[in-house]
mmCIF file of C-alpha atoms in Angstrom:
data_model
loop_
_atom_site.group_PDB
_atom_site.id
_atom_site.type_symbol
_atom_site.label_atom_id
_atom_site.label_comp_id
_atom_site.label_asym_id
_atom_site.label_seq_id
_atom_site.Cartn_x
_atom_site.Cartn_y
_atom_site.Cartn_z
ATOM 1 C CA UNK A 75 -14.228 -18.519 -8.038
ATOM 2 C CA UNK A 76 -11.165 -19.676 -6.803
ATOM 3 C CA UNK A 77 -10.691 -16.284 -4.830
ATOM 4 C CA UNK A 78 -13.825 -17.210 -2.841
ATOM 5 C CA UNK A 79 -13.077 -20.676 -2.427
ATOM 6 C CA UNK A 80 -10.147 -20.139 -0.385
ATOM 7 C CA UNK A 81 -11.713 -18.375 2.327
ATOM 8 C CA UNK A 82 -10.330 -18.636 6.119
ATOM 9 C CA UNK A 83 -12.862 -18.403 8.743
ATOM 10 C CA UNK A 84 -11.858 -16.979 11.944
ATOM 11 C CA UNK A 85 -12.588 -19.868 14.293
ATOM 12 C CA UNK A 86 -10.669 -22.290 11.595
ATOM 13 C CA UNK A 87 -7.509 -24.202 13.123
ATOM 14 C CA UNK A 88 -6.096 -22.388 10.291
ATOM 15 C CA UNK A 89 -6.287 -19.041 11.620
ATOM 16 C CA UNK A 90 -3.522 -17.275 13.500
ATOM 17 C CA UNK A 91 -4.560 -16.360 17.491
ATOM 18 C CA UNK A 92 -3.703 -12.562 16.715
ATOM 19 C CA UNK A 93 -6.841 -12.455 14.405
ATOM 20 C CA UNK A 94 -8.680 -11.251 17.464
ATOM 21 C CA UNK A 95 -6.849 -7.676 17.093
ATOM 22 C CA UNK A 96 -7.591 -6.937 13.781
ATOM 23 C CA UNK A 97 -10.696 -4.784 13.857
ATOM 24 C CA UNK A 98 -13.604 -4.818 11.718
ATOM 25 C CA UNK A 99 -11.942 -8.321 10.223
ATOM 26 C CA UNK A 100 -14.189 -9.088 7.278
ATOM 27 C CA UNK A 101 -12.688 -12.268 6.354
ATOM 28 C CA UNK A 102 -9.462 -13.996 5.922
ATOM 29 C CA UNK A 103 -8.526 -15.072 2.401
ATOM 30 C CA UNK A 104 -5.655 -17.343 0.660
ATOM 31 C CA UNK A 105 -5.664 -17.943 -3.343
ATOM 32 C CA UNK A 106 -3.321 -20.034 -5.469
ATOM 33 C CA UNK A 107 -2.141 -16.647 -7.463
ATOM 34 C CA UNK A 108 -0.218 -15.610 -3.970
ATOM 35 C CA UNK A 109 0.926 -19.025 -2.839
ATOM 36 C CA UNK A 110 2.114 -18.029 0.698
ATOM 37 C CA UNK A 111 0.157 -15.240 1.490
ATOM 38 C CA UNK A 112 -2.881 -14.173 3.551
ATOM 39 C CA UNK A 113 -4.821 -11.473 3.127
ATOM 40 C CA UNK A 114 -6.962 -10.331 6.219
ATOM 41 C CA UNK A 115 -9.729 -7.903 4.280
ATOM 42 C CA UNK A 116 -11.391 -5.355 7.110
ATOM 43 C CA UNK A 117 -13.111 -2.585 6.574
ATOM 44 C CA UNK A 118 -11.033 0.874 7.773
ATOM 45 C CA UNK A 119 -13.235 3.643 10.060
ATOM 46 C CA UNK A 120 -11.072 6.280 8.054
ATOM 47 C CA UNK A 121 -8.383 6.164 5.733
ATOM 48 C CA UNK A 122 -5.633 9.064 6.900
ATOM 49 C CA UNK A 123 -3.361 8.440 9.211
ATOM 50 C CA UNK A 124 -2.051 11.940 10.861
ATOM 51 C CA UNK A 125 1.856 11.743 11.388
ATOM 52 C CA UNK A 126 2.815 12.423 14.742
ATOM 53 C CA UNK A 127 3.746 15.617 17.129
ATOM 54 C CA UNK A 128 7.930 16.389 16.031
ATOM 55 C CA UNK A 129 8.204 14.524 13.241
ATOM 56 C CA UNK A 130 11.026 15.641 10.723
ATOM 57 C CA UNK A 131 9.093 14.425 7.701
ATOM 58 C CA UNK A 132 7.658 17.052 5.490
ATOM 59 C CA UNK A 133 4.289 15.594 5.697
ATOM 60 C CA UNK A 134 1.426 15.747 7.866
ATOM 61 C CA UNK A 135 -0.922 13.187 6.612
ATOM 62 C CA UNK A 136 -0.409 9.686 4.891
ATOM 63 C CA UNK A 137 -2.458 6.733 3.887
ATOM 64 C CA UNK A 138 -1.684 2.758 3.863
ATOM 65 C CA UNK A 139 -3.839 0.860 2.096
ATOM 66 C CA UNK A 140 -1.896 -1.992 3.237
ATOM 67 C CA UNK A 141 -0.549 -3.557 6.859
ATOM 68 C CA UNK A 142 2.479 -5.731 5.818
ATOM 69 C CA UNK A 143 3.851 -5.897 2.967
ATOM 70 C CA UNK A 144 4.762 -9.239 0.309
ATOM 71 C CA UNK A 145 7.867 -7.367 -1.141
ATOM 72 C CA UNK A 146 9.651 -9.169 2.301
ATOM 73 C CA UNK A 147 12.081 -6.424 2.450
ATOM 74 C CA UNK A 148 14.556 -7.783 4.708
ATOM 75 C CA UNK A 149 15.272 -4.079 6.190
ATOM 76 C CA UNK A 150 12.241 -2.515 6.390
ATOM 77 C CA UNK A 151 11.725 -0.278 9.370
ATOM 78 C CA UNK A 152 8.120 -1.071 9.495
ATOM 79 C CA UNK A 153 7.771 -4.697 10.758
ATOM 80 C CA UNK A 154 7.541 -4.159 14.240
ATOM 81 C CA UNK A 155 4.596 -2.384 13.226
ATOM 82 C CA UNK A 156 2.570 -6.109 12.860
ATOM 83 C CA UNK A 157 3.427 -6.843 16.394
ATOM 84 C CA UNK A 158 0.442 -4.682 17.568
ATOM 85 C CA UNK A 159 -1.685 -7.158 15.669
ATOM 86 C CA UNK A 160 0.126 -10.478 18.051
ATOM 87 C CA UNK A 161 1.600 -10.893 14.187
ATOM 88 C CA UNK A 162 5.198 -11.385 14.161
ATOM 89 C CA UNK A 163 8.093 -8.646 12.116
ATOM 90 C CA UNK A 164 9.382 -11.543 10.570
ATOM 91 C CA UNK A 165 7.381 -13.609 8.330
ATOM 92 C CA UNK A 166 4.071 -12.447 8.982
ATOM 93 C CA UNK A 167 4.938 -9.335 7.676
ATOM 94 C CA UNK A 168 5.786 -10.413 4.721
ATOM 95 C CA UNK A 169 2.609 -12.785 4.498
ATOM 96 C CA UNK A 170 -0.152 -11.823 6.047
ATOM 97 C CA UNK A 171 -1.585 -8.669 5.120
ATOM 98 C CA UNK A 172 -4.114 -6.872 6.037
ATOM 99 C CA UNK A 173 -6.399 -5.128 3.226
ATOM 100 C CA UNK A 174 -8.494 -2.011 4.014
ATOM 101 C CA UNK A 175 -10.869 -3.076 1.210
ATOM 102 C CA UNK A 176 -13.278 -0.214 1.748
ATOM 103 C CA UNK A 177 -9.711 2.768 1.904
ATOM 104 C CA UNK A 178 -10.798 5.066 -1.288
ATOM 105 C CA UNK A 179 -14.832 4.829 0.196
ATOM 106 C CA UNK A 180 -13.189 5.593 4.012
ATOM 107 C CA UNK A 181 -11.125 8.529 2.371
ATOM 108 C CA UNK A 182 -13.839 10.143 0.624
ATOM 109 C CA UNK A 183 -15.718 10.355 4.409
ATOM 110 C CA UNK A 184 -12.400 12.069 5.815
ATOM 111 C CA UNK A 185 -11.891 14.447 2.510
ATOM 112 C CA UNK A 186 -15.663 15.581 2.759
ATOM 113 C CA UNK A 187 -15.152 17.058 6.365
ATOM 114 C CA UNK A 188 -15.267 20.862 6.772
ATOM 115 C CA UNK A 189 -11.880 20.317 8.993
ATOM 116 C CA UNK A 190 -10.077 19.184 6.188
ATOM 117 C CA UNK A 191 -7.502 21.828 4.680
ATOM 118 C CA UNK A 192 -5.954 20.003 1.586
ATOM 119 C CA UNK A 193 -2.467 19.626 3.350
ATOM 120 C CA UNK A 194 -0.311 17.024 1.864
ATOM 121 C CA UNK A 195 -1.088 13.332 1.837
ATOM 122 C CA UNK A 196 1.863 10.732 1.488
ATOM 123 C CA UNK A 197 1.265 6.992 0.084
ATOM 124 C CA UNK A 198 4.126 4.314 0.809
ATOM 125 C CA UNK A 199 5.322 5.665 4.076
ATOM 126 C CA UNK A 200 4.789 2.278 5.854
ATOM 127 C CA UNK A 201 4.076 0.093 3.642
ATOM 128 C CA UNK A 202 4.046 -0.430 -0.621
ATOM 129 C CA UNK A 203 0.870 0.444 -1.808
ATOM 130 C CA UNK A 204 1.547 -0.689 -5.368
ATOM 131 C CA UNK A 205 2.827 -4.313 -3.725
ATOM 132 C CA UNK A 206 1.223 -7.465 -5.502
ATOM 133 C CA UNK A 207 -1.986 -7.414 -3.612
ATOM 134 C CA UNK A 208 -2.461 -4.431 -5.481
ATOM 135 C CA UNK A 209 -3.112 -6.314 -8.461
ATOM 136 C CA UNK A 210 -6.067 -7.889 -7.242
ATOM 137 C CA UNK A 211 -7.575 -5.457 -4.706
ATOM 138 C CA UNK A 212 -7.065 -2.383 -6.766
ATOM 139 C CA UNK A 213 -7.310 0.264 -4.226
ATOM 140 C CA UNK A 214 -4.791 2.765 -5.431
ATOM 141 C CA UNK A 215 -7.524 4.181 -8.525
ATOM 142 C CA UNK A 216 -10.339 5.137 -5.455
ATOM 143 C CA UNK A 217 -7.617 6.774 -4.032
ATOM 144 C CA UNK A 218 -6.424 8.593 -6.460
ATOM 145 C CA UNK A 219 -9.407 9.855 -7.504
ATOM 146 C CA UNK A 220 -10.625 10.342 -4.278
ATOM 147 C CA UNK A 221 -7.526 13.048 -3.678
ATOM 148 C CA UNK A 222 -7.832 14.873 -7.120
ATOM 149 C CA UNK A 223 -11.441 15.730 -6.647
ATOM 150 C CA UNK A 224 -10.734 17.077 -3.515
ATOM 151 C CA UNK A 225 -7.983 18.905 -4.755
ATOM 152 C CA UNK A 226 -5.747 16.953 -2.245
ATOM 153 C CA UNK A 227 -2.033 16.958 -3.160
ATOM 154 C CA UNK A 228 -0.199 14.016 -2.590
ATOM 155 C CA UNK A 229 3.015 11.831 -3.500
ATOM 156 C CA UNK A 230 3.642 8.159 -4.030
ATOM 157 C CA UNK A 231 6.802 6.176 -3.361
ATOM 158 C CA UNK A 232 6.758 2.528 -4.511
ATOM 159 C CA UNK A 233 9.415 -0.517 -5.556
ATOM 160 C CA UNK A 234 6.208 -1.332 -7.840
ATOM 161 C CA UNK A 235 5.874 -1.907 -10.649
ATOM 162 C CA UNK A 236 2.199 -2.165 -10.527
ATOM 163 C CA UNK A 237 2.453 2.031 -10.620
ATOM 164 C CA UNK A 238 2.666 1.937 -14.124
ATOM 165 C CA UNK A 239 -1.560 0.506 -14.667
ATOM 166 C CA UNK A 240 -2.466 3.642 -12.853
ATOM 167 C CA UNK A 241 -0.381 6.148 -14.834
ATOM 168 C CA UNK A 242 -3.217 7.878 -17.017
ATOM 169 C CA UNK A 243 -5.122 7.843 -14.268
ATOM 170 C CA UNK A 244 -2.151 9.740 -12.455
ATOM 171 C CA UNK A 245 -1.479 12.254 -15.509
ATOM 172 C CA UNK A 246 -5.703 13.387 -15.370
ATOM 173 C CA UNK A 247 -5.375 14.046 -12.021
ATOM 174 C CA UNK A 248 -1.690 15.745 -12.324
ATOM 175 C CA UNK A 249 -4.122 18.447 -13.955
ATOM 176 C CA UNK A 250 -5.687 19.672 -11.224
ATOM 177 C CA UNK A 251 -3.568 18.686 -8.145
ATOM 178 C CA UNK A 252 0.481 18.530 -7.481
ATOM 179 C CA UNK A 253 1.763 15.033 -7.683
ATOM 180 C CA UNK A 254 4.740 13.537 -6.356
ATOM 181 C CA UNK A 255 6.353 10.445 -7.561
ATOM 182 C CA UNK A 256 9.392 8.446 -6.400
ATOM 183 C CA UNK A 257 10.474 4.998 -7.267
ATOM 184 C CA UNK A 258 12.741 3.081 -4.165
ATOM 185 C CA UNK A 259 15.682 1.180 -6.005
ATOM 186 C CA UNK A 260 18.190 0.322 -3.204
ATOM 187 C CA UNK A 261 20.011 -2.203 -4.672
ATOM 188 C CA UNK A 262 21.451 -2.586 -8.819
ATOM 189 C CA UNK A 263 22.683 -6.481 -8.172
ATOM 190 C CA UNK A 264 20.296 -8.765 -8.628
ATOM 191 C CA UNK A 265 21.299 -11.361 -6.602
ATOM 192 C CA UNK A 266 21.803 -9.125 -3.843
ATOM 193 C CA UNK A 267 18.192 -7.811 -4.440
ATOM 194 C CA UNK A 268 16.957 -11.116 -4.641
ATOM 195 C CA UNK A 269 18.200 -12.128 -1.325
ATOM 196 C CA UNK A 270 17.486 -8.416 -0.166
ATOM 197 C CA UNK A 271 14.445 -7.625 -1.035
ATOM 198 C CA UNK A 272 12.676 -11.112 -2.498
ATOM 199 C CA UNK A 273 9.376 -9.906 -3.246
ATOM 200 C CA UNK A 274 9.879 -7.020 -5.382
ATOM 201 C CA UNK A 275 10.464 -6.451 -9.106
ATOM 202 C CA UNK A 276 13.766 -6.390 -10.513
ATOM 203 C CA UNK A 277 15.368 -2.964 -10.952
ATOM 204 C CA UNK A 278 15.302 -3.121 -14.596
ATOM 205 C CA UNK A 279 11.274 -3.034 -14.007
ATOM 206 C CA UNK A 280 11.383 -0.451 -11.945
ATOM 207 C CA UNK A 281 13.848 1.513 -14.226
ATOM 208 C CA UNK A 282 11.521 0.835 -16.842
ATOM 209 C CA UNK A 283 8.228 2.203 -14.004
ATOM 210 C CA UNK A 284 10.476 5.202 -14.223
ATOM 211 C CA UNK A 285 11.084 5.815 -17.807
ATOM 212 C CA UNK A 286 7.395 5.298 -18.810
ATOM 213 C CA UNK A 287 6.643 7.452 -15.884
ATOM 214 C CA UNK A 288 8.754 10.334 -17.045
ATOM 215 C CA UNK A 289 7.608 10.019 -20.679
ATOM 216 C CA UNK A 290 3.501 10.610 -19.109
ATOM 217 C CA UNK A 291 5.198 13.985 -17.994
ATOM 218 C CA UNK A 292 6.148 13.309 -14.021
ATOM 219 C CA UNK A 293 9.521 14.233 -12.605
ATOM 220 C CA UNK A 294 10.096 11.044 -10.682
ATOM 221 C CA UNK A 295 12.515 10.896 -7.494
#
């Protein structure tokens, strides 16, 4: 497979120093269907992230499948965040990104402990969870399901497009747990957007995410 053939081993001249902070690296991975881009695939400890002490966001818990993000938003607030990893906010945020291949299995440990009270869980704080690598890695079903068995309530806020695959999945679990959707559209020009935000679908996608979204029976932000 072509996936497999493009492997990156750490110890490669190909590979970037700050590999070395990336825990439980599995292995690094290019492929001709995202010219440009590296995914980093490790395997996550646990998959919620706890917001922090003071926070004004009506949240307590969120989830990001992803570190970095290919939609190369030129004014997202979470680049610096790849600068823990020796990556930089610039370009390696938009291209190498790291996959927590093993999220919906990691959530599932976190869900099952006695601790856990159902609170809220957001998706697409940090970064897009429905952003291309989505298409390949498919984490967002585990996770979904994951949260509706456990009668977990949680919301999604995406630019993707990719949203739409995962909406009867979505409606099933809408059944038994509250669901939140919002779609981000920032900017209605598309050259602006292009130059904006280069990696993301055009609005009319999106507006079209929305519509098909609304017609499965979700109020969408």
């Amino acid at each position: 497979m072509r996936w497999e053939g493009q492997k990156l081993e750490s110890d490669s001249g190909d590979a970037l120093p700050g590999l070395a902070k990336i825990s439980n690296l599995i292995r690094s991975v290019q492929t001709p269907e995202f010219a440009g881009v590296t995914f980093h695939e490790v395997a996550a400890k646990s998959a919620l992230n706890r917001v922090g002490p003071g926070s004004a966001v009506p949240f307590a818990w969120t989830i990001n499948p992803y570190r970095g993000c290919s939609h190369a938003c030129v004014y997202c607030f979470a680049r610096p965040s790849h600068q823990y990893l020796d990556l930089d906010a610039g370009k390696d945020f938009d291209s190498q990104v790291i996959v927590k291949v093993n999220v919906a299995e990691a959530l599932r440990r976190d869900l099952a402990r006695p601790t856990w009270d159902r609170e809220h869980v957001a998706l697409g704080t940090n970064t897009d969870p429905y952003q291309r690598a989505e298409g390949k890695y498919r984490l967002m079903p585990g996770i979904i399901s994951a949260l509706a068995e456990s009668r977990t309530p949680f919301s999604i806020l995406t630019k993707g497009t990719l949203m739409r695959r995962d909406l009867p999945l979505l409606t099933e679990a809408a059944q038994s747990v509250d669901i939140q959707l919002a779609m981000s559209i920032a900017i209605f020009d598309d050259d602006l957007q292009s130059t904006m935000e280069p990696g993301t679908p055009t609005t009319a996608a999106r507006l079209a995410t929305v519509s098909a979204a609304v017609d499965a029976g979700f109020d969408v932000a």
